[in-house]
Tab-separated table of C-alpha atoms and ligand atoms in Angstrom:
chain	number	residue	atom	x	y	z
A	54	MET	CA	52.393	45.246	81.140
A	55	SER	CA	51.506	48.059	83.829
A	56	LYS	CA	54.655	49.370	86.022
A	57	ILE	CA	55.375	48.278	89.616
A	58	GLN	CA	54.645	51.689	91.670
A	59	GLU	CA	57.030	52.817	93.307
A	60	ARG	CA	56.649	52.834	97.632
A	61	VAL	CA	59.101	53.146	100.776
A	62	PHE	CA	58.814	50.672	103.453
A	63	SER	CA	61.282	50.509	106.871
A	64	GLY	CA	61.264	49.121	110.030
A	65	ILE	CA	62.201	49.142	113.378
A	66	GLN	CA	62.320	46.909	115.954
A	67	PRO	CA	60.995	48.531	119.597
A	68	THR	CA	63.592	46.444	121.650
A	69	GLY	CA	64.857	49.513	123.734
A	70	ASN	CA	68.036	51.947	123.991
A	71	LEU	CA	66.597	53.360	120.833
A	72	HIS	CA	69.953	55.241	119.625
A	73	LEU	CA	72.265	57.274	117.365
A	74	GLY	CA	73.007	54.629	115.270
A	75	ASN	CA	68.941	53.972	114.575
A	76	TYR	CA	68.479	57.624	114.222
A	77	LEU	CA	70.931	57.976	111.753
A	78	GLY	CA	71.316	55.489	109.917
A	79	ALA	CA	67.486	55.124	109.478
A	80	ILE	CA	64.739	57.133	111.088
A	81	LYS	CA	66.617	60.579	110.187
A	82	ARG	CA	66.649	59.115	106.579
A	83	PHE	CA	62.783	58.616	106.374
A	84	VAL	CA	61.870	61.811	106.675
A	85	PRO	CA	62.911	63.113	103.281
A	86	LEU	CA	61.687	60.245	101.613
A	87	GLN	CA	58.074	61.416	102.198
A	88	ASN	CA	58.517	63.578	99.327
A	89	ASP	CA	58.681	62.199	96.529
A	90	TYR	CA	57.832	58.597	97.647
A	91	ASP	CA	54.392	56.938	99.254
A	92	CYS	CA	56.118	55.316	102.533
A	93	ILE	CA	55.553	52.857	104.944
A	94	TYR	CA	57.216	53.224	108.631
A	95	CYS	CA	56.801	50.087	110.306
A	96	VAL	CA	57.176	49.190	114.160
A	97	VAL	CA	58.101	45.699	113.714
A	98	ASP	CA	56.968	43.700	116.936
A	99	LEU	CA	56.763	40.704	116.107
A	100	HIS	CA	60.210	40.689	115.030
A	101	ALA	CA	61.274	42.177	118.947
A	102	ILE	CA	59.970	38.452	120.276
A	103	THR	CA	62.690	36.603	118.317
A	104	ALA	CA	66.000	36.803	120.301
A	105	SER	CA	63.925	35.987	123.577
A	106	MET	CA	60.896	36.623	125.479
A	107	GLN	CA	59.766	40.244	126.292
A	108	ASN	CA	58.630	41.926	129.245
A	109	PRO	CA	55.210	42.603	128.125
A	110	ALA	CA	54.582	45.761	129.990
A	111	GLU	CA	58.103	46.896	128.859
A	112	LEU	CA	57.380	45.611	124.896
A	113	ALA	CA	54.498	47.802	124.955
A	114	ASP	CA	56.129	51.024	126.450
A	115	ASN	CA	59.227	50.699	123.177
A	116	ILE	CA	56.062	50.238	121.183
A	117	ARG	CA	55.623	53.694	121.465
A	118	GLU	CA	58.942	54.729	121.709
A	119	VAL	CA	59.664	54.020	118.339
A	120	THR	CA	55.993	54.992	117.093
A	121	ALA	CA	57.004	59.142	119.183
A	122	ALA	CA	60.586	58.887	117.632
A	123	PHE	CA	59.416	58.668	114.019
A	124	LEU	CA	56.612	61.692	114.666
A	125	ALA	CA	58.877	63.508	116.453
A	126	ALA	CA	61.565	63.312	113.693
A	127	GLY	CA	58.777	63.979	111.251
A	128	ILE	CA	57.198	61.114	109.310
A	129	ASP	CA	53.487	62.319	108.723
A	130	PRO	CA	51.323	59.726	109.624
A	131	GLN	CA	48.179	61.527	108.293
A	132	LYS	CA	50.047	61.453	104.262
A	133	HIS	CA	51.896	58.374	105.325
A	134	ILE	CA	51.256	55.051	106.763
A	135	VAL	CA	52.755	54.325	110.806
A	136	PHE	CA	51.883	51.263	112.377
A	137	ASN	CA	53.067	48.485	114.377
A	138	GLN	CA	53.281	45.420	112.453
A	139	SER	CA	51.303	42.461	114.868
A	140	GLN	CA	48.486	44.411	114.257
A	141	VAL	CA	48.304	43.421	109.988
A	142	ALA	CA	47.874	39.702	110.461
A	143	GLU	CA	49.163	39.329	106.791
A	144	HIS	CA	52.676	40.360	107.345
A	145	ALA	CA	52.703	36.672	109.108
A	146	GLU	CA	50.982	35.163	106.711
A	147	LEU	CA	53.472	35.953	103.646
A	148	ALA	CA	55.853	34.856	105.939
A	149	TRP	CA	54.853	31.438	106.286
A	150	ILE	CA	54.808	31.320	102.517
A	151	PHE	CA	58.339	32.989	102.330
A	152	ASN	CA	59.385	30.462	104.670
A	153	CYS	CA	58.544	27.621	102.267
A	154	VAL	CA	60.053	29.902	99.464
A	155	ALA	CA	63.673	30.826	101.342
A	156	ARG	CA	65.772	27.739	101.743
A	157	MET	CA	67.836	26.728	104.851
A	158	GLY	CA	71.271	26.870	103.395
A	159	TRP	CA	70.284	30.915	102.462
A	160	LEU	CA	68.567	31.486	106.040
A	161	SER	CA	72.005	29.668	107.339
A	162	ARG	CA	74.598	32.326	105.671
A	163	MET	CA	72.770	34.914	107.577
A	164	THR	CA	75.103	36.821	109.425
A	165	GLN	CA	72.908	38.430	111.907
A	166	PHE	CA	71.793	34.887	112.723
A	167	LYS	CA	74.777	33.711	113.494
A	168	ASP	CA	75.699	36.414	115.709
A	169	LYS	CA	73.028	36.181	117.178
A	170	ALA	CA	72.452	32.826	118.291
A	171	GLY	CA	76.008	32.659	119.628
A	172	LYS	CA	77.823	29.211	119.924
A	173	ASP	CA	74.744	27.654	121.041
A	174	ARG	CA	72.438	27.625	118.069
A	175	GLU	CA	70.639	24.760	119.719
A	176	LYS	CA	68.601	27.183	121.939
A	177	ALA	CA	67.988	29.554	119.620
A	178	SER	CA	64.064	30.706	118.481
A	179	VAL	CA	62.817	29.030	115.530
A	180	GLY	CA	61.540	32.602	114.951
A	181	LEU	CA	65.521	33.928	115.476
A	182	PHE	CA	66.278	31.870	112.275
A	183	ALA	CA	63.130	32.763	110.260
A	184	TYR	CA	63.707	36.405	110.831
A	185	PRO	CA	64.927	37.054	107.653
A	186	SER	CA	61.889	35.130	106.256
A	187	LEU	CA	59.714	37.708	107.795
A	188	MET	CA	61.534	40.908	107.446
A	189	ALA	CA	60.993	40.182	103.190
A	190	ALA	CA	57.333	39.538	104.059
A	191	ASP	CA	57.368	43.416	105.681
A	192	ILE	CA	58.204	44.638	102.565
A	193	LEU	CA	57.077	42.709	99.996
A	194	THR	CA	53.242	42.984	101.249
A	195	TYR	CA	53.202	46.161	99.998
A	196	ARG	CA	55.160	45.577	97.852
A	197	ALA	CA	57.462	48.118	98.450
A	198	THR	CA	60.649	49.413	96.118
A	199	HIS	CA	63.065	51.410	98.030
A	200	VAL	CA	63.844	50.514	101.567
A	201	PRO	CA	66.290	52.598	103.742
A	202	VAL	CA	68.178	50.868	106.646
A	203	GLY	CA	71.539	51.231	108.329
A	204	GLU	CA	74.518	49.124	106.056
A	205	ASP	CA	73.932	46.000	108.933
A	206	GLN	CA	70.623	45.247	107.043
A	207	LYS	CA	71.971	44.733	103.509
A	208	GLN	CA	71.836	41.287	103.551
A	209	HIS	CA	68.433	40.873	104.640
A	210	LEU	CA	67.559	42.522	101.555
A	211	GLU	CA	69.982	40.665	99.343
A	212	LEU	CA	67.645	38.019	100.361
A	213	THR	CA	64.691	39.674	100.250
A	214	ARG	CA	65.208	40.200	96.777
A	215	ASP	CA	66.553	36.425	96.073
A	216	ILE	CA	62.906	35.150	97.630
A	217	ALA	CA	61.068	37.867	95.623
A	218	GLN	CA	62.954	36.495	92.376
A	219	LYS	CA	62.250	32.625	93.670
A	220	PHE	CA	58.860	33.454	93.953
A	221	ASN	CA	58.594	35.109	89.944
A	222	ASN	CA	60.723	32.025	88.651
A	223	ASP	CA	58.256	29.488	90.428
A	224	TYR	CA	55.421	30.584	89.815
A	225	SER	CA	56.187	32.370	86.189
A	226	GLU	CA	53.668	31.032	84.204
A	227	ARG	CA	50.670	31.250	86.583
A	228	ILE	CA	52.024	34.987	87.312
A	229	SER	CA	51.009	35.713	83.340
A	230	ASP	CA	47.956	33.647	82.983
A	231	LEU	CA	46.134	35.935	85.459
A	232	GLY	CA	47.593	38.917	84.507
A	233	LEU	CA	49.479	39.691	87.718
A	234	GLY	CA	52.677	40.595	85.999
A	235	GLU	CA	54.243	43.817	86.490
A	236	ALA	CA	57.252	45.384	84.436
A	237	MET	CA	60.729	45.617	85.970
A	238	MET	CA	63.982	46.331	85.384
A	239	VAL	CA	66.745	43.127	86.546
A	240	GLY	CA	70.002	44.812	85.696
A	241	ASP	CA	69.215	45.931	81.805
A	242	GLU	CA	67.013	42.835	81.246
A	243	LYS	CA	63.363	43.890	81.578
A	244	VAL	CA	61.323	41.499	83.192
A	245	GLN	CA	57.736	40.879	84.385
A	246	GLY	CA	57.485	39.623	88.128
A	247	TYR	CA	54.792	39.929	90.757
A	248	PHE	CA	57.001	40.670	93.162
A	249	PRO	CA	59.145	44.048	92.953
A	250	LEU	CA	63.504	42.762	93.468
A	251	THR	CA	63.497	45.514	95.970
A	252	GLU	CA	66.394	48.431	96.099
A	253	PRO	CA	68.429	49.039	99.259
A	254	LEU	CA	68.664	52.906	99.792
A	255	ILE	CA	71.939	52.438	101.866
A	256	GLY	CA	74.007	55.390	102.627
A	257	GLY	CA	75.459	58.974	103.639
A	258	PRO	CA	77.676	59.323	106.442
A	259	ALA	CA	76.244	57.714	109.055
A	260	ALA	CA	74.989	53.863	107.045
A	261	ARG	CA	76.964	52.388	110.208
A	262	VAL	CA	77.720	54.696	113.335
A	263	MET	CA	80.072	52.141	115.961
A	264	SER	CA	80.216	52.204	119.413
A	265	LEU	CA	81.553	55.415	121.467
A	266	ARG	CA	84.100	52.798	123.522
A	267	ASP	CA	84.913	50.924	120.571
A	268	GLY	CA	85.194	52.339	116.912
A	269	ALA	CA	85.403	48.424	115.643
A	270	LYS	CA	81.678	47.416	117.062
A	271	LYS	CA	78.773	48.570	115.832
A	272	MET	CA	76.526	50.937	117.625
A	273	SER	CA	73.871	48.784	119.362
A	274	LYS	CA	70.655	48.068	121.684
A	275	SER	CA	72.351	45.167	123.269
A	276	ASP	CA	75.719	46.304	124.575
A	277	PRO	CA	76.233	46.137	127.915
A	278	SER	CA	78.148	49.507	128.288
A	279	ASP	CA	75.684	52.325	128.342
A	280	LEU	CA	78.081	54.747	127.667
A	281	SER	CA	79.064	53.000	124.258
A	282	ARG	CA	75.739	54.196	122.992
A	283	ILE	CA	73.727	57.740	122.553
A	284	VAL	CA	69.678	56.867	123.618
A	285	MET	CA	67.873	59.140	122.150
A	286	THR	CA	66.138	60.088	125.422
A	287	ASP	CA	69.339	61.369	126.533
A	288	ASN	CA	69.373	64.795	128.142
A	289	SER	CA	71.837	67.198	127.904
A	290	ASP	CA	74.684	65.980	130.161
A	291	ALA	CA	74.003	62.159	129.486
A	292	ILE	CA	75.230	63.135	125.703
A	293	ALA	CA	78.108	65.666	126.606
A	294	LYS	CA	79.760	62.524	129.180
A	295	LYS	CA	79.577	59.886	126.450
A	296	ILE	CA	80.939	61.975	124.173
A	297	ARG	CA	83.533	63.534	126.245
A	298	LYS	CA	84.232	59.607	127.538
A	299	ALA	CA	84.143	58.643	123.539
A	300	LYS	CA	87.126	56.985	123.026
A	301	THR	CA	89.720	58.445	120.223
A	302	ASP	CA	93.363	58.511	119.885
A	303	PRO	CA	95.937	61.104	120.292
A	304	ASN	CA	96.320	62.512	116.494
A	305	PRO	CA	94.552	65.704	115.490
A	306	LEU	CA	91.879	65.312	112.648
A	307	PRO	CA	93.272	64.681	109.134
A	308	GLU	CA	92.595	67.167	106.068
A	309	THR	CA	91.700	64.797	103.928
A	310	LEU	CA	89.148	61.272	103.794
A	311	GLU	CA	92.429	59.248	103.638
A	312	GLY	CA	93.776	60.486	106.713
A	313	LEU	CA	91.199	58.612	108.534
A	314	VAL	CA	91.619	55.304	107.486
A	315	ASP	CA	93.150	52.652	110.293
A	316	ARG	CA	91.426	55.670	112.720
A	317	PRO	CA	87.927	53.891	113.465
A	318	ASP	CA	87.326	55.936	116.738
A	319	ALA	CA	88.384	59.542	114.499
A	320	ASP	CA	86.117	58.492	111.583
A	321	ASN	CA	83.047	57.884	113.451
A	322	LEU	CA	83.202	61.144	115.312
A	323	VAL	CA	83.427	62.869	111.906
A	324	GLY	CA	80.644	60.897	110.394
A	325	ILE	CA	77.976	61.389	113.605
A	326	TYR	CA	79.453	65.316	113.448
A	327	ALA	CA	78.564	64.977	109.751
A	328	ALA	CA	75.269	63.003	109.635
A	329	LEU	CA	73.461	65.479	112.797
A	330	SER	CA	74.847	68.607	110.527
A	331	ASP	CA	73.444	67.203	106.685
A	332	THR	CA	76.711	67.106	105.221
A	333	ASP	CA	79.378	64.671	104.431
A	334	LYS	CA	82.901	63.397	106.073
A	335	ALA	CA	84.925	65.819	103.696
A	336	SER	CA	83.240	69.053	104.671
A	337	VAL	CA	83.309	68.542	108.239
A	338	LEU	CA	87.324	67.836	108.087
A	339	SER	CA	87.964	70.633	105.969
A	340	GLU	CA	86.209	72.961	109.098
A	341	TYR	CA	88.173	70.835	111.097
A	342	ALA	CA	91.449	69.574	109.821
A	343	GLY	CA	94.079	70.261	112.762
A	344	ALA	CA	91.605	70.435	115.326
A	345	GLN	CA	92.560	68.185	118.492
A	346	PHE	CA	89.560	66.342	120.288
A	347	GLY	CA	89.567	68.707	122.567
A	348	THR	CA	88.318	71.357	120.676
A	349	PHE	CA	86.194	69.002	118.109
A	350	LYS	CA	84.785	66.965	120.721
A	351	PRO	CA	82.774	70.136	122.621
A	352	ALA	CA	81.127	71.112	119.144
A	353	LEU	CA	80.742	67.777	118.600
A	354	VAL	CA	78.715	68.028	121.809
A	355	GLU	CA	77.195	71.131	121.203
A	356	LEU	CA	75.733	69.967	117.770
A	357	ALA	CA	74.131	67.171	119.209
A	358	VAL	CA	72.711	68.263	121.935
A	359	GLU	CA	71.208	70.802	119.848
A	360	LYS	CA	69.819	68.374	117.327
A	361	ILE	CA	69.019	65.546	119.512
A	362	GLY	CA	67.331	67.617	122.274
A	363	PRO	CA	64.492	69.212	120.670
A	364	ILE	CA	63.761	65.171	119.181
A	365	ALA	CA	63.763	63.678	122.974
A	366	ALA	CA	61.760	66.778	124.377
A	367	GLU	CA	58.810	66.294	121.686
A	368	MET	CA	59.368	62.521	122.287
A	369	ARG	CA	59.015	62.948	125.729
A	370	ARG	CA	55.548	65.266	125.398
A	371	LEU	CA	53.846	62.198	122.732
A	372	GLN	CA	54.765	59.360	124.906
A	373	ALA	CA	52.495	61.474	127.910
A	374	ASP	CA	50.053	60.559	125.553
A	375	PRO	CA	50.179	56.981	125.095
A	376	ALA	CA	46.216	56.876	124.248
A	377	GLU	CA	47.123	59.275	120.929
A	378	ILE	CA	49.856	57.143	119.870
A	379	ASP	CA	47.766	53.713	120.230
A	380	ALA	CA	45.105	56.131	117.695
A	381	VAL	CA	47.982	57.105	114.740
A	382	LEU	CA	49.032	53.375	114.903
A	383	ALA	CA	45.302	51.992	114.806
A	384	ASN	CA	44.551	54.230	112.004
A	385	GLY	CA	47.908	53.066	110.157
A	386	ALA	CA	47.787	49.347	110.652
A	387	ASP	CA	44.113	49.903	109.255
A	388	ARG	CA	45.701	51.310	106.078
A	389	ALA	CA	48.191	49.394	105.713
A	390	ARG	CA	46.098	46.118	105.911
A	391	GLU	CA	43.921	47.322	102.840
A	392	ILE	CA	46.585	47.414	100.706
A	393	ALA	CA	48.424	44.095	102.374
A	394	SER	CA	45.484	42.072	102.380
A	395	ARG	CA	44.676	42.972	98.815
A	396	VAL	CA	48.576	41.395	97.706
A	397	LEU	CA	47.556	38.417	99.990
A	398	VAL	CA	44.532	37.095	98.013
A	399	ASP	CA	46.544	37.592	95.061
A	400	VAL	CA	49.493	35.501	96.335
A	401	LYS	CA	46.989	33.331	97.537
A	402	GLU	CA	45.521	32.407	93.902
A	403	ILE	CA	49.255	32.753	92.619
A	404	ILE	CA	49.975	29.769	94.836
A	405	GLY	CA	46.536	27.890	94.321
A	406	PHE	CA	44.857	27.801	97.254
A	407	VAL	CA	41.029	27.790	97.291
A	408	GLY	CA	38.915	30.599	98.230
A	409	ALA	CA	41.174	33.531	97.774
A	410	ARG	CA	38.965	36.028	95.912
A	411	ARG	CA	35.643	34.860	98.336
B	592	TYM	P1	66.912	47.455	113.988
B	592	TYM	O1	65.707	47.605	114.941
B	592	TYM	O2	67.770	46.766	114.442
B	592	TYM	O3	67.580	48.765	113.238
B	592	TYM	C1	66.443	50.185	113.119
B	592	TYM	C2	67.545	50.661	111.752
B	592	TYM	O4	68.507	51.379	112.162
B	592	TYM	C3	69.867	50.914	111.267
B	592	TYM	N1	70.874	50.759	112.480
B	592	TYM	C4	71.926	51.344	112.660
B	592	TYM	N2	72.098	51.954	111.467
B	592	TYM	C5	73.534	52.664	111.546
B	592	TYM	N3	74.520	52.375	112.581
B	592	TYM	C6	73.963	51.730	113.619
B	592	TYM	N4	74.366	51.657	114.378
B	592	TYM	C7	72.768	51.164	113.552
B	592	TYM	N5	72.570	50.177	114.274
B	592	TYM	C8	70.918	49.807	113.606
B	592	TYM	C9	69.378	49.459	110.902
B	592	TYM	O5	69.971	48.921	110.123
B	592	TYM	C10	67.906	49.122	110.549
B	592	TYM	O6	67.692	50.291	109.618
B	592	TYM	N6	65.861	43.717	110.560
B	592	TYM	C11	65.121	45.090	111.159
B	592	TYM	C12	64.132	45.695	111.601
B	592	TYM	C13	63.476	45.258	110.082
B	592	TYM	C14	62.944	45.854	108.895
B	592	TYM	C15	61.813	45.143	108.431
B	592	TYM	C16	63.841	47.094	108.235
B	592	TYM	C17	62.306	44.286	110.555
B	592	TYM	N7	61.446	44.480	109.151
B	592	TYM	C18	61.772	45.913	107.063
B	592	TYM	C19	63.534	47.359	106.887
B	592	TYM	C20	62.625	46.201	106.612
B	592	TYM	C21	66.461	45.667	112.218
B	592	TYM	O7	66.774	44.844	113.454
B	592	TYM	O8	66.479	46.874	112.265
């Protein structure tokens, strides 16, 4: 019984307004993982059309923008794989199979579906409902073992594990007859399965970056207020203005983490500072305990401009040459397809489809 190979996979939707939450909660954390794992980072364009139709020219620009952000942040597309999802048909193919594994009840409980569909669920696309099956397919078509994401994706990753586990159970005899099982640990128990039970990598001080206008709401691409988020392409003036106008409370910063409880806006700015400076909230508080926002905000502006400015400049440079970005995506897609197609052959054989290994 061989042991499953460790691999990292994560994805970002190209829906525009790539923001500080996407960067601190995900992209920045993708970078160091390259030292320890084989990594696959994907621009999930099939997911981008689930909520509403996208303007075709804007969608293409947004795909290139997310790719540029990956590269500008320090992801190496030679050593690892960077590509857009729609170039590898296996994602959609495995998603169909997972639609037949996942239960209606499981998908109906997804909070993201409930939030995005709103009150009128009859009008939501079928794709929005089935979104988590496609996400499970993204991960499992590479049998990825680790997935770095922000906290809002936790429920989707639990569902990915449920799908993997049900597939492994439903086909357990067939998987072992074909010799396709791999060893893995489930809790303290060693079991065999075809798909790994993926481990979410969620953490750090910016696992959930909140709106700059309302510390109770997540920073998001779709918030109608531009002041609610810093986008990766903001210039220094825009960053300074948004931080200056960020909602706060009248108290100075506390000495300890407990002092941030019930102060969501202060907690959010301290978390952003900590993530940008590669430290934790407690260290930020030890430096700024007792400081008023009149002191802390300018320090945060300086830090944000210093860290985001060079990435934005590099993104602009890369985006000026779309052909170069498209070449990176094409190369990544070819290498991704090689892994994905082998997994799909196994899966089809496990299920009993004729011609799988032809
Ligand atoms: P998406 O495109 O909404 O967000 C991309 C990544 O950014 C994280 N994120 C945040 N982190 C901290 N604070 C925030 N305010 C914040 N907003 C977003 C998200 O958690 C995510 O890591 N379903 C996914 C995309 C996806 C995917 C996958 C991810 C598709 N297939 C497979 C991992 C593996 C999504 O909509 O992310």
